[in-house]
Amino acid sequence: MPRQSAVEIAERVRVQAERSGAQEAESYLETSTTSEVRLRQGQIELLQQSVVQGLGLRVLRDRRMGFLYTTDLRDAVLNELVNRTLALTNQATPRDENKIAEFLAVTQSDLEIYDPAVVQLRVEDLVRFARTAEESAFAQDKRIQTTRDVRCGTASQEVFFSNTYIPRQTYRATAVWLSATPIATQGGQKREGTFTDRKRFFGELAKPEQIGQRAVERALARLGAAPVPSARVPVVFSAEAAGLFLQNLFPAFSALNVIEQRSFLAGKVGQAVASPGITIVDDGTMRRGLGTRYFDGEGVQTHRTVLVDRGVLRQYCHSAATARRLNVPPTGNGLRSYDTLPAIAPTNLYIEAGSSTHKLVEEVPLGLYVTGLAGFGVDTVSGEYSQQVDGQWIEKGVLTKAVEGVTVAGRLDEMLLGVDGVGRDLEFRSNVASPSIRFKQLTVAGGV
Amino acid sequence: MITTALAAGLPEAVSFLNPKAAEGALMGIGQELRDVLNEETVNRILQEALARGGDFADVFAEQRFRTAIVLDAGKIDSVTYGYPRGAGVRVVRRNQTGYAFSDELSYSSLLDAARVASTVVETQSRTNPIDVTRRNPAAPFTLVAPEPMMPEAAKLDLLRRMDAAARAADPRIVSVRIDYVDEVRDVLIGTSDGVYVIDRQYITGISCAPIAQAGGKRGSGLATLGGRIDSTYFERVDPEEAAKRAGLQAARLLEAGPAPAGPMPVVVGPGWGGVLIHESLGHALEGDGIRRGTSLLSGLGGTRVASPLLRVVDDGRWPNGRGTCSVDDEGTPSQRTVAVEAGVLQSYLLDKQNSALLGLRSTGNGRRMSYRNWPIPRMTNTYIDVGTSEPVSLLNGITKGFYAAELGGGSVETTSGNFNFAVREGYWIENGRLTRPVRGAILIGNSLETMQRIEGIGTDLVVDTTRGTCGKDGQAVPVGVGQPTVRFSSITVGGPSI
């Protein structure tokens, strides 16, 4: 769809909603183009190309809220949907915080989230990168005979926004990714390893050879893995594992969850909730960040928000509605796609880098180095934590053997307060990232 | 005639979803899809798709009408109508797939999609004329008068009653969130192997999540209702009673102690506990991993992979099941597949592409999230079949063990077979009896090892039709899972207490 017509549609639908009886309205039109190639054993297994367009419209009447979304942008359909949604809106409960955001996004400097070089990549290029990554994986070790697949793709997205107070606002962004999953075989055991890099700018993407190589390292490291006996020991999370942990922890920082008593961090602003080595930031303005954007799904300008400052909880992440309920400024975390209502989500969320990475393991006499996490055992309501992990056993500061079939468990509040080491290896390959961190003591549940 | 909620209690009906009564129920389905994509246009699109060669092509068009209501903190928080529609074209040549889709339902945009999808095929070969013929799928269950089509006012009233019931369950309930979703999905599938079907699918889901709080502790409960429900559903199920149970579940967790750590005898309760078989064996049975040789069950057909007590069934026709359908998303009629019989691997779960590569037939498991995705082998309603033990007898002889009354979510890595799932409601088993409640446990294991450790299967089979959504390769689809009470000689419980 040409750019001009998209922004016109967004504005026209919003105006039409206001004419049909909405006191305030907000439309969010998104278009994106995605290409992905999946390669396996040198052959293209999947080639997918798509162009997506969709519109979401929020309408407010007497502080009651209704929402519709569609991919069918024909006038007659939109008219009908707007009228139906307004009728349904009358059934909702009026809430004081139901209000379209009036915060005008101030023009910001270039956040560098759009790279023309990504848009210019052709399918043949994606195939070539994927092939190089796979060949480099096979070349590493003869125990690598197959891959689950290697994926390479690009996406470019444009957002067209219009509300009662901001007639037009747009941005565009790109992403490129390359991911390899080789499978290592030894005896009867098969173990896979995945390494994924994802960036806004093509020039920052790791080289295909490097991606193949690092994925192989991960697969090989898992061969021969076995459970260890249950114990309470220091546990080091690799940067990748710590990033997943932080992602799972995020719902505790959502102001809505805090207000509704669904977060173990409720009522703890100003208190120490983590060790002094921990600073947690959500930064929607980070240059080239995968979670960076000029404004959130409600038109609110993005911010850099320090959630935890040297262990002390400073604030939560807000949508426009929660900010209004608590009478604080919004943080630009009302994120969405065209087919969802804005919900509080992280932009670029990270733990700030510390001083040393290798010491985290070297200082441990007996413990566990966790490189992979799986499962649903992070309860940010009650604060309980237990996840299936794999990694390496640490003896006298050295990684000694591969471990799997164990869990690590603790209470999230005690875990965060008990972090006694933060690495310097913070790297962004997703919008949530962390350096390696060490928990003073967790319960490892394993074999007999 | 099918009446729709769209017509109930609201101004005029949307013409594109209002079935024409004169044509009868089936003929009214997907009218607009068929206007754009009749047999002739589908044929032409498929010919374009195969113009550069290829073994197989299909066209998949879809439109959905979705209604969502959220009640939070006692208030109707938001009401949503969603109307996504579009179509995709797939070209398959052996193990290669080209896929392109359009949000616009028009002949010209689908011809474009066909050309883009066909670029995956590098060779020039045939352009045989294709003959697609209409097939009327047999309904797998009787949707007498589709219940998802309640008037909007009745839906809102239902949510308010559930909210009140959950709060009344215990004075320590501080928060309740209830989500209601219903959806009508029309699909049109045309394939180069001669299928032309149009189907209408309904699904309803209600979840009620109360939080209890006291003395710095919090516990959450969950009740879910729905599925591909029929008119008698709410005569059989009491939503307020379900909400009350969720409230009690949340409150009970306030008194629960920390979970144990380490391997021990484990008994898993009926119903949603079937997430265990879904994760441990179900995903490994799916044809893509089998064909690639990356599944731990690759090449094990006809061999013993589990305890001889175990029969595993995937049934695309289970009454009301979230995974139930007339035809899968490739137009193959759904079926009941016995995947494991007496512990022996009998059948994989297959779509068209992978079954062809394996020299087998599709089992009706080719599913996709929407027209934006290509079909891949997926489970429908998967369960451990009924056994012979009295459920309560399965606790006998356990001096110290763990009872998982209700599980949460789970996941598996199909290459290694390492799986995990969270326990929502758990208890200690001491000397053959349930004693103290436990919080924050997860269960982990390896598929093949764990399935050998089944010691007893109860007579109390329940298949959950209310809450399963399975994610794979970025595609979420509704599924059913089930089991009777099952006892394992040992599973590792991951808690903080050694």
PDB file of C-alpha atoms in Angstrom, chain A residues 257-258 260-268 379-384, chain B residues 174 211-220 250 253-254 439:
ATOM      1  CA  ASN A 257      -0.063  -6.038  37.532  1.00  0.00           C
ATOM      2  CA  VAL A 258       1.147  -3.963  40.464  1.00  0.00           C
ATOM      3  CA  GLU A 260      -4.161  -5.355  40.564  1.00  0.00           C
ATOM      4  CA  GLN A 261      -1.965  -7.107  43.153  1.00  0.00           C
ATOM      5  CA  ARG A 262      -0.541  -9.445  40.545  1.00  0.00           C
ATOM      6  CA  SER A 263       3.127  -8.650  41.128  1.00  0.00           C
ATOM      7  CA  PHE A 264       5.489  -9.674  43.901  1.00  0.00           C
ATOM      8  CA  LEU A 265       7.066  -6.207  43.490  1.00  0.00           C
ATOM      9  CA  ALA A 266       3.833  -4.381  44.398  1.00  0.00           C
ATOM     10  CA  GLY A 267       4.306  -1.732  47.081  1.00  0.00           C
ATOM     11  CA  LYS A 268       8.105  -1.935  47.035  1.00  0.00           C
ATOM     12  CA  ASP A 379       5.523 -16.962  38.870  1.00  0.00           C
ATOM     13  CA  THR A 380       5.720 -13.169  39.076  1.00  0.00           C
ATOM     14  CA  VAL A 381       2.489 -13.111  41.079  1.00  0.00           C
ATOM     15  CA  SER A 382       3.612 -15.250  44.002  1.00  0.00           C
ATOM     16  CA  GLY A 383       7.345 -14.742  43.463  1.00  0.00           C
ATOM     17  CA  GLU A 384       8.167 -18.433  43.110  1.00  0.00           C
TER      18      GLU A 384
ATOM     19  CA  VAL B 174      -8.152  -9.292  45.931  1.00  0.00           C
ATOM     20  CA  ILE B 211      -5.658 -13.729  42.980  1.00  0.00           C
ATOM     21  CA  ALA B 212      -5.710 -14.287  46.745  1.00  0.00           C
ATOM     22  CA  GLN B 213      -3.459 -12.304  49.012  1.00  0.00           C
ATOM     23  CA  ALA B 214      -2.663 -12.413  52.720  1.00  0.00           C
ATOM     24  CA  GLY B 215       0.389 -11.707  54.841  1.00  0.00           C
ATOM     25  CA  GLY B 216       2.663 -10.894  51.916  1.00  0.00           C
ATOM     26  CA  LYS B 217       1.773 -14.146  50.121  1.00  0.00           C
ATOM     27  CA  ARG B 218      -0.083 -14.381  46.842  1.00  0.00           C
ATOM     28  CA  GLY B 219      -1.773 -17.282  45.142  1.00  0.00           C
ATOM     29  CA  SER B 220      -3.447 -17.439  41.759  1.00  0.00           C
ATOM     30  CA  ALA B 250      -6.069 -19.276  44.771  1.00  0.00           C
ATOM     31  CA  LEU B 253      -2.134 -21.630  47.786  1.00  0.00           C
ATOM     32  CA  LEU B 254      -1.801 -19.130  50.638  1.00  0.00           C
ATOM     33  CA  ARG B 439       3.350 -24.295  45.714  1.00  0.00           C
TER      34      ARG B 439
END
